[in-house]
GROMACS .gro file of C-alpha atoms in nm:
model
  332
    1MET     CA    1   9.428  -0.652   0.508
    2LYS     CA    2   9.364  -0.292   0.543
    3GLN     CA    3   9.130  -0.364   0.828
    4ARG     CA    4   9.374  -0.584   1.006
    5LEU     CA    5   9.634  -0.336   0.980
    6LEU     CA    6   9.399  -0.069   1.111
    7LYS     CA    7   9.296  -0.300   1.423
    8LEU     CA    8   9.668  -0.364   1.471
    9TRP     CA    9   9.749   0.002   1.473
   10SER     CA   10   9.463   0.076   1.703
   11SER     CA   11   9.624  -0.137   1.976
   12ASN     CA   12   9.791   0.098   2.227
   13ARG     CA   13  10.097  -0.146   2.309
   14PHE     CA   14  10.151  -0.202   1.935
   15ARG     CA   15  10.181   0.177   1.904
   16ARG     CA   16  10.422   0.218   2.177
   17ILE     CA   17  10.638  -0.054   2.045
   18VAL     CA   18  10.657   0.093   1.722
   19TYR     CA   19  10.743   0.435   1.857
   20SER     CA   20  11.008   0.274   2.064
   21LEU     CA   21  11.157   0.093   1.774
   22VAL     CA   22  11.156   0.401   1.562
   23PHE     CA   23  11.320   0.596   1.836
   24GLY     CA   24  11.589   0.332   1.890
   25ILE     CA   25  11.684   0.314   1.524
   26PHE     CA   26  11.699   0.698   1.515
   27ILE     CA   27  11.945   0.704   1.820
   28VAL     CA   28  12.166   0.427   1.639
   29ALA     CA   29  12.161   0.637   1.329
   30ILE     CA   30  12.287   0.942   1.530
   31TYR     CA   31  12.553   0.740   1.694
   32TYR     CA   32  12.711   0.654   1.339
   33PHE     CA   33  12.638   0.993   1.216
   34ILE     CA   34  12.870   1.120   1.498
   35ARG     CA   35  13.136   0.880   1.410
   36LEU     CA   36  13.126   0.999   1.059
   37LEU     CA   37  13.161   1.350   1.164
   38ILE     CA   38  13.453   1.309   1.399
   39PRO     CA   39  13.782   1.255   1.225
   40GLN     CA   40  13.932   0.919   1.323
   41GLU     CA   41  14.278   1.034   1.333
   42LEU     CA   42  14.201   1.209   1.662
   43PHE     CA   43  14.359   1.074   1.981
   44LEU     CA   44  14.107   0.879   2.194
   45TYR     CA   45  13.859   0.882   1.909
   46ASN     CA   46  13.609   0.618   2.047
   47GLU     CA   47  13.589   0.791   2.368
   48ILE     CA   48  13.526   1.141   2.226
   49VAL     CA   49  13.255   0.980   2.015
   50THR     CA   50  13.093   0.827   2.317
   51ILE     CA   51  13.112   1.145   2.505
   52VAL     CA   52  12.959   1.343   2.228
   53PHE     CA   53  12.692   1.097   2.186
   54ILE     CA   54  12.596   1.101   2.565
   55VAL     CA   55  12.591   1.480   2.571
   56ILE     CA   56  12.358   1.511   2.262
   57SER     CA   57  12.131   1.238   2.410
   58VAL     CA   58  12.102   1.391   2.740
   59LEU     CA   59  12.071   1.747   2.623
   60ILE     CA   60  11.869   1.715   2.291
   61LEU     CA   61  11.740   1.364   2.204
   62PHE     CA   62  11.570   1.249   2.514
   63PRO     CA   63  11.413   1.587   2.584
   64ALA     CA   64  11.299   1.602   2.213
   65ARG     CA   65  11.172   1.247   2.250
   66GLU     CA   66  10.924   1.344   2.534
   67ARG     CA   67  10.816   1.655   2.343
   68ILE     CA   68  10.750   1.472   2.024
   69LEU     CA   69  10.574   1.178   2.185
   70ASN     CA   70  10.363   1.417   2.393
   71ARG     CA   71  10.224   1.549   2.081
   72LEU     CA   72  10.178   1.223   1.889
   73LEU     CA   73  10.041   1.004   2.184
   74PRO     CA   74   9.719   1.060   2.365
   75ARG     CA   75   9.768   1.164   2.732
   76TYR     CA   76   9.706   0.818   2.879
   77GLU     CA   77   9.953   0.651   2.626
   78TYR     CA   78  10.221   0.917   2.679
   79THR     CA   79  10.202   0.862   3.059
   80ALA     CA   80  10.210   0.487   3.040
   81PHE     CA   81  10.501   0.511   2.795
   82PHE     CA   82  10.714   0.707   3.044
   83GLY     CA   83  10.595   0.528   3.340
   84PHE     CA   84  10.398   0.812   3.498
   85ASP     CA   85  10.052   0.784   3.662
   86TYR     CA   86   9.768   1.045   3.654
   87HIS     CA   87   9.443   1.096   3.818
   88HIS     CA   88   9.148   0.935   3.640
   89LEU     CA   89   8.949   1.257   3.646
   90GLU     CA   90   9.185   1.403   3.366
   91PHE     CA   91   9.073   1.186   3.079
   92MET     CA   92   8.727   1.157   3.175
   93ALA     CA   93   8.647   1.502   3.311
   94ARG     CA   94   8.561   1.643   2.951
   95GLN     CA   95   8.230   1.574   2.793
   96PHE     CA   96   8.224   1.287   2.551
   97SER     CA   97   8.006   1.130   2.303
   98VAL     CA   98   7.901   0.763   2.273
   99GLU     CA   99   8.154   0.701   2.001
  100THR     CA  100   8.428   0.864   2.204
  101LEU     CA  101   8.312   0.656   2.505
  102ILE     CA  102   8.348   0.338   2.305
  103HIS     CA  103   8.660   0.385   2.103
  104GLU     CA  104   8.869   0.614   2.335
  105ILE     CA  105   8.741   0.649   2.695
  106PHE     CA  106   8.655   0.288   2.743
  107PRO     CA  107   9.008   0.145   2.625
  108GLU     CA  108   9.188   0.421   2.804
  109PHE     CA  109   9.006   0.354   3.118
  110MET     CA  110   9.049  -0.019   3.108
  111GLU     CA  111   9.407   0.025   3.060
  112TRP     CA  112   9.443   0.263   3.368
  113LEU     CA  113   9.254   0.002   3.566
  114ASP     CA  114   9.497  -0.263   3.448
  115VAL     CA  115   9.208  -0.469   3.330
  116ARG     CA  116   9.284  -0.708   3.022
  117GLN     CA  117   8.935  -0.798   2.935
  118ALA     CA  118   8.587  -0.609   2.975
  119ARG     CA  119   8.255  -0.558   2.814
  120LEU     CA  120   8.064  -0.245   2.761
  121ALA     CA  121   7.679  -0.266   2.714
  122ILE     CA  122   7.514   0.039   2.571
  123LEU     CA  123   7.114   0.076   2.548
  124GLU     CA  124   7.019   0.135   2.180
  125PRO     CA  125   6.817   0.437   2.087
  126HIS     CA  126   6.471   0.245   2.085
  127ARG     CA  127   6.546   0.118   2.429
  128ARG     CA  128   6.472  -0.244   2.364
  129PHE     CA  129   6.810  -0.412   2.410
  130TYR     CA  130   7.186  -0.352   2.484
  131GLU     CA  131   7.450  -0.354   2.245
  132ILE     CA  132   7.798  -0.522   2.375
  133TYR     CA  133   8.134  -0.389   2.296
  134ILE     CA  134   8.434  -0.605   2.396
  135TYR     CA  135   8.762  -0.480   2.529
  136ARG     CA  136   9.046  -0.743   2.503
  137ASN     CA  137   9.412  -0.642   2.556
  138GLY     CA  138   9.391  -0.291   2.411
  139ARG     CA  139   9.147  -0.357   2.135
  140ILE     CA  140   8.786  -0.287   2.090
  141SER     CA  141   8.549  -0.517   1.901
  142GLY     CA  142   8.182  -0.477   1.827
  143THR     CA  143   7.954  -0.776   1.858
  144GLN     CA  144   7.615  -0.882   1.737
  145ILE     CA  145   7.535  -1.002   2.093
  146GLN     CA  146   7.226  -0.832   2.218
  147ILE     CA  147   7.083  -0.846   2.569
  148GLU     CA  148   6.720  -0.794   2.616
  149LYS     CA  149   6.604  -0.543   2.886
  150THR     CA  150   6.405  -0.840   3.026
  151ASN     CA  151   6.691  -1.038   3.106
  152ALA     CA  152   6.700  -1.169   3.475
  153LEU     CA  153   7.046  -1.006   3.535
  154ILE     CA  154   6.940  -0.666   3.402
  155ARG     CA  155   6.623  -0.680   3.622
  156PHE     CA  156   6.851  -0.753   3.921
  157LEU     CA  157   7.085  -0.474   3.840
  158THR     CA  158   6.800  -0.233   3.813
  159TYR     CA  159   6.637  -0.339   4.133
  160HIS     CA  160   6.975  -0.365   4.318
  161GLY     CA  161   7.091  -0.016   4.208
  162ARG     CA  162   7.461  -0.054   4.250
  163ALA     CA  163   7.764  -0.260   4.138
  164ILE     CA  164   7.760  -0.632   4.204
  165GLU     CA  165   8.060  -0.870   4.250
  166LEU     CA  166   8.102  -1.246   4.193
  167PHE     CA  167   8.235  -1.295   4.561
  168ASP     CA  168   7.976  -1.094   4.725
  169GLU     CA  169   7.838  -1.327   5.003
  170SER     CA  170   7.504  -1.160   4.990
  171LEU     CA  171   7.452  -1.224   4.639
  172PRO     CA  172   7.168  -1.462   4.529
  173ASP     CA  173   7.288  -1.789   4.389
  174PRO     CA  174   7.090  -1.753   4.066
  175ILE     CA  175   7.264  -1.420   4.002
  176ARG     CA  176   7.599  -1.561   4.103
  177ARG     CA  177   7.551  -1.843   3.843
  178LEU     CA  178   7.469  -1.590   3.577
  179LEU     CA  179   7.786  -1.399   3.663
  180GLU     CA  180   7.994  -1.722   3.629
  181GLU     CA  181   7.829  -1.785   3.305
  182GLN     CA  182   7.918  -1.453   3.172
  183HIS     CA  183   8.278  -1.492   3.312
  184ALA     CA  184   8.219  -1.160   3.503
  185ASN     CA  185   8.402  -1.066   3.818
  186SER     CA  186   8.194  -0.743   3.863
  187ILE     CA  187   7.921  -0.556   3.692
  188HIS     CA  188   7.882  -0.184   3.718
  189PRO     CA  189   7.568  -0.024   3.616
  190PHE     CA  190   7.522   0.315   3.477
  191PHE     CA  191   7.211   0.484   3.611
  192TYR     CA  192   7.035   0.800   3.486
  193ARG     CA  193   6.756   0.882   3.728
  194GLN     CA  194   6.554   0.561   3.759
  195TRP     CA  195   6.671   0.363   3.454
  196MET     CA  196   6.983   0.202   3.319
  197PRO     CA  197   7.116   0.303   2.985
  198GLY     CA  198   7.434   0.096   3.008
  199PHE     CA  199   7.660  -0.105   3.234
  200LEU     CA  200   8.031  -0.234   3.249
  201VAL     CA  201   8.146  -0.593   3.294
  202LEU     CA  202   8.487  -0.652   3.422
  203SER     CA  203   8.613  -0.993   3.374
  204GLU     CA  204   8.881  -0.952   3.669
  205PRO     CA  205   8.931  -0.711   3.950
  206PRO     CA  206   9.084  -0.370   3.878
  207ARG     CA  207   9.458  -0.329   3.994
  208HIS     CA  208   9.439   0.046   4.058
  209GLU     CA  209   9.425   0.199   4.402
  210PHE     CA  210   9.166   0.447   4.288
  211ALA     CA  211   8.957   0.199   4.101
  212GLU     CA  212   8.646   0.221   4.315
  213ARG     CA  213   8.599   0.599   4.306
  214ALA     CA  214   8.704   0.606   3.923
  215LEU     CA  215   8.443   0.347   3.828
  216GLU     CA  216   8.150   0.550   4.007
  217PHE     CA  217   8.279   0.860   3.812
  218PHE     CA  218   8.295   0.660   3.491
  219ALA     CA  219   7.935   0.520   3.538
  220ASN     CA  220   7.787   0.872   3.589
  221LYS     CA  221   7.968   1.022   3.287
  222ALA     CA  222   7.864   0.728   3.064
  223ALA     CA  223   7.518   0.743   3.172
  224VAL     CA  224   7.485   1.101   3.077
  225SER     CA  225   7.655   1.040   2.743
  226ILE     CA  226   7.433   0.763   2.652
  227GLN     CA  227   7.121   0.950   2.748
  228ASN     CA  228   7.226   1.251   2.540
  229HIS     CA  229   7.273   1.013   2.241
  230ILE     CA  230   6.929   0.853   2.290
  231LEU     CA  231   6.780   1.199   2.308
  232THR     CA  232   6.975   1.320   2.006
  233TYR     CA  233   6.856   1.034   1.806
  234ARG     CA  234   6.498   1.070   1.895
  235MET     CA  235   6.524   1.448   1.796
  236ILE     CA  236   6.645   1.354   1.457
  237ASP     CA  237   6.382   1.085   1.421
  238SER     CA  238   6.098   1.343   1.523
  239ASN     CA  239   6.229   1.572   1.268
  240LEU     CA  240   6.190   1.313   0.995
  241TYR     CA  241   5.823   1.251   1.096
  242ASP     CA  242   5.791   1.652   1.107
  243ARG     CA  243   5.921   1.661   0.741
  244GLU     CA  244   5.674   1.381   0.654
  245LEU     CA  245   5.378   1.568   0.807
  246VAL     CA  246   5.462   1.877   0.616
  247ALA     CA  247   5.469   1.672   0.290
  248ALA     CA  248   5.135   1.520   0.372
  249GLN     CA  249   4.972   1.845   0.455
  250ARG     CA  250   5.089   1.977   0.133
  251VAL     CA  251   4.954   1.678  -0.066
  252ARG     CA  252   4.627   1.712   0.135
  253LYS     CA  253   4.589   2.071   0.061
  254THR     CA  254   4.643   1.992  -0.317
  255LEU     CA  255   4.383   1.730  -0.300
  256HIS     CA  256   4.127   1.980  -0.161
  257GLN     CA  257   4.162   2.220  -0.416
  258THR     CA  258   4.029   1.960  -0.688
  259PRO     CA  259   3.748   2.148  -0.866
  260ILE     CA  260   3.385   2.022  -0.818
  261PRO     CA  261   3.204   2.006  -1.165
  262ARG     CA  262   2.854   2.121  -1.227
  263LEU     CA  263   2.650   1.837  -1.333
  264ASP     CA  264   2.288   1.869  -1.447
  265GLY     CA  265   2.033   1.768  -1.166
  266PHE     CA  266   2.301   1.738  -0.899
  267GLU     CA  267   2.442   1.995  -0.657
  268LEU     CA  268   2.765   1.877  -0.524
  269LYS     CA  269   2.939   2.036  -0.213
  270ARG     CA  270   3.256   1.973  -0.031
  271LEU     CA  271   3.230   1.848   0.318
  272ILE     CA  272   3.539   1.795   0.535
  273GLU     CA  273   3.507   1.606   0.845
  274PRO     CA  274   3.813   1.641   1.088
  275ASP     CA  275   3.768   1.287   1.251
  276ALA     CA  276   3.706   1.103   0.926
  277HIS     CA  277   3.981   0.896   0.739
  278PRO     CA  278   4.159   1.105   0.484
  279ALA     CA  279   4.036   1.040   0.123
  280ILE     CA  280   4.101   1.154  -0.227
  281LEU     CA  281   3.789   1.253  -0.433
  282GLU     CA  282   3.870   1.316  -0.806
  283PHE     CA  283   3.613   1.393  -1.088
  284PHE     CA  284   3.713   1.336  -1.447
  285ARG     CA  285   3.534   1.315  -1.778
  286VAL     CA  286   3.599   1.067  -2.042
  287PRO     CA  287   3.557   1.155  -2.420
  288ASP     CA  288   3.193   0.999  -2.464
  289GLY     CA  289   3.064   1.252  -2.193
  290ARG     CA  290   3.040   1.022  -1.903
  291TRP     CA  291   3.153   1.146  -1.547
  292PHE     CA  292   3.347   0.946  -1.303
  293LEU     CA  293   3.380   0.998  -0.927
  294VAL     CA  294   3.681   0.806  -0.769
  295THR     CA  295   3.723   0.783  -0.389
  296LEU     CA  296   4.047   0.652  -0.257
  297SER     CA  297   4.082   0.648   0.131
  298THR     CA  298   4.368   0.565   0.381
  299PRO     CA  299   4.355   0.522   0.767
  300ARG     CA  300   4.676   0.729   0.798
  301PHE     CA  301   4.740   1.002   0.560
  302THR     CA  302   5.112   1.074   0.488
  303GLY     CA  303   5.315   1.201   0.202
  304ALA     CA  304   5.389   0.860   0.088
  305ALA     CA  305   5.025   0.753   0.093
  306GLY     CA  306   4.913   1.041  -0.117
  307ILE     CA  307   5.181   0.973  -0.368
  308ILE     CA  308   5.064   0.603  -0.390
  309LEU     CA  309   4.690   0.699  -0.418
  310TYR     CA  310   4.767   0.958  -0.686
  311SER     CA  311   4.965   0.700  -0.875
  312ILE     CA  312   4.668   0.463  -0.853
  313LEU     CA  313   4.431   0.744  -0.983
  314GLY     CA  314   4.663   0.835  -1.282
  315ASN     CA  315   4.679   0.472  -1.369
  316LEU     CA  316   4.291   0.453  -1.370
  317TYR     CA  317   4.270   0.765  -1.557
  318SER     CA  318   4.496   0.643  -1.855
  319ILE     CA  319   4.292   0.316  -1.874
  320ILE     CA  320   3.982   0.506  -1.928
  321HIS     CA  321   4.122   0.741  -2.198
  322ARG     CA  322   4.297   0.446  -2.370
  323GLU     CA  323   3.984   0.221  -2.384
  324SER     CA  324   3.679   0.442  -2.497
  325ASN     CA  325   3.445   0.154  -2.458
  326ILE     CA  326   3.554   0.041  -2.117
  327THR     CA  327   3.267  -0.118  -1.899
  328MET     CA  328   3.229  -0.078  -1.528
  329HIS     CA  329   3.314  -0.441  -1.477
  330ARG     CA  330   3.653  -0.401  -1.663
  331LEU     CA  331   3.724  -0.087  -1.457
  332MET     CA  332   3.666  -0.264  -1.127
   0.00000   0.00000   0.00000
């Protein structure tokens, strides 16, 4: 129930209806409040109430409504509420993140274009596929639909290098059929240098006179935002690997400090080969005087691998000390 209410409130039109309803109730309340304040014994009582109400509305209520809603509503909702228009640069000129792009800029822009249904595709951080976000009548909904980068339509967009429209006569028939299957009137790719981090699918033609220029600007801004998001994700991912490397180096340093025992008739020396697989060499002696050398190796040494190998070694050590007469066959 809570999720449904949040989705309902996220609808721009619903919020404007609520604000209008609240303001209307407030106006009616002011009218009856004026009737209570003015004595009914006055000559021309109804006319006086009406004149006072009109004066208060014109001088106070309507200007106050604009000021209050200007603070409550985002810029694009405010202008739509009062029937104004504003240039598309105003709400896209600022730098925005991918989250802001999906949940704020995208629905704002679609409402400004007067498009009822559209889809926004964003390349995921590993650059394997595109995630789709659907705009429908003021609402944004995520989807589990994923488009692979090898998709024929994606390949054509990358090769074509610009927006494509369903009714473009130069469009190849296979691509036209793909657009019809997707219920797409036009697709506007976002290019960053030579690759495409996302694209916008419009299900109907935009109805704004500056739509073409605005779509180009939106594509450039969205491409930069998605690229920054991917780079940020990769930086965080590399930091995780760096921390794992530090942990692995600490474990490896600890292993190299294992003391080498002196055994009669043997001379043991530590030999470290940089190109060899990392290994744990551990000497320990059991109560009956026997020495054991345990070698554990791994093709890739990480902090987790070191912990696992030492866990195996500890388990082996406890078995040997718990069973004094253990045989090599049992040990293996």
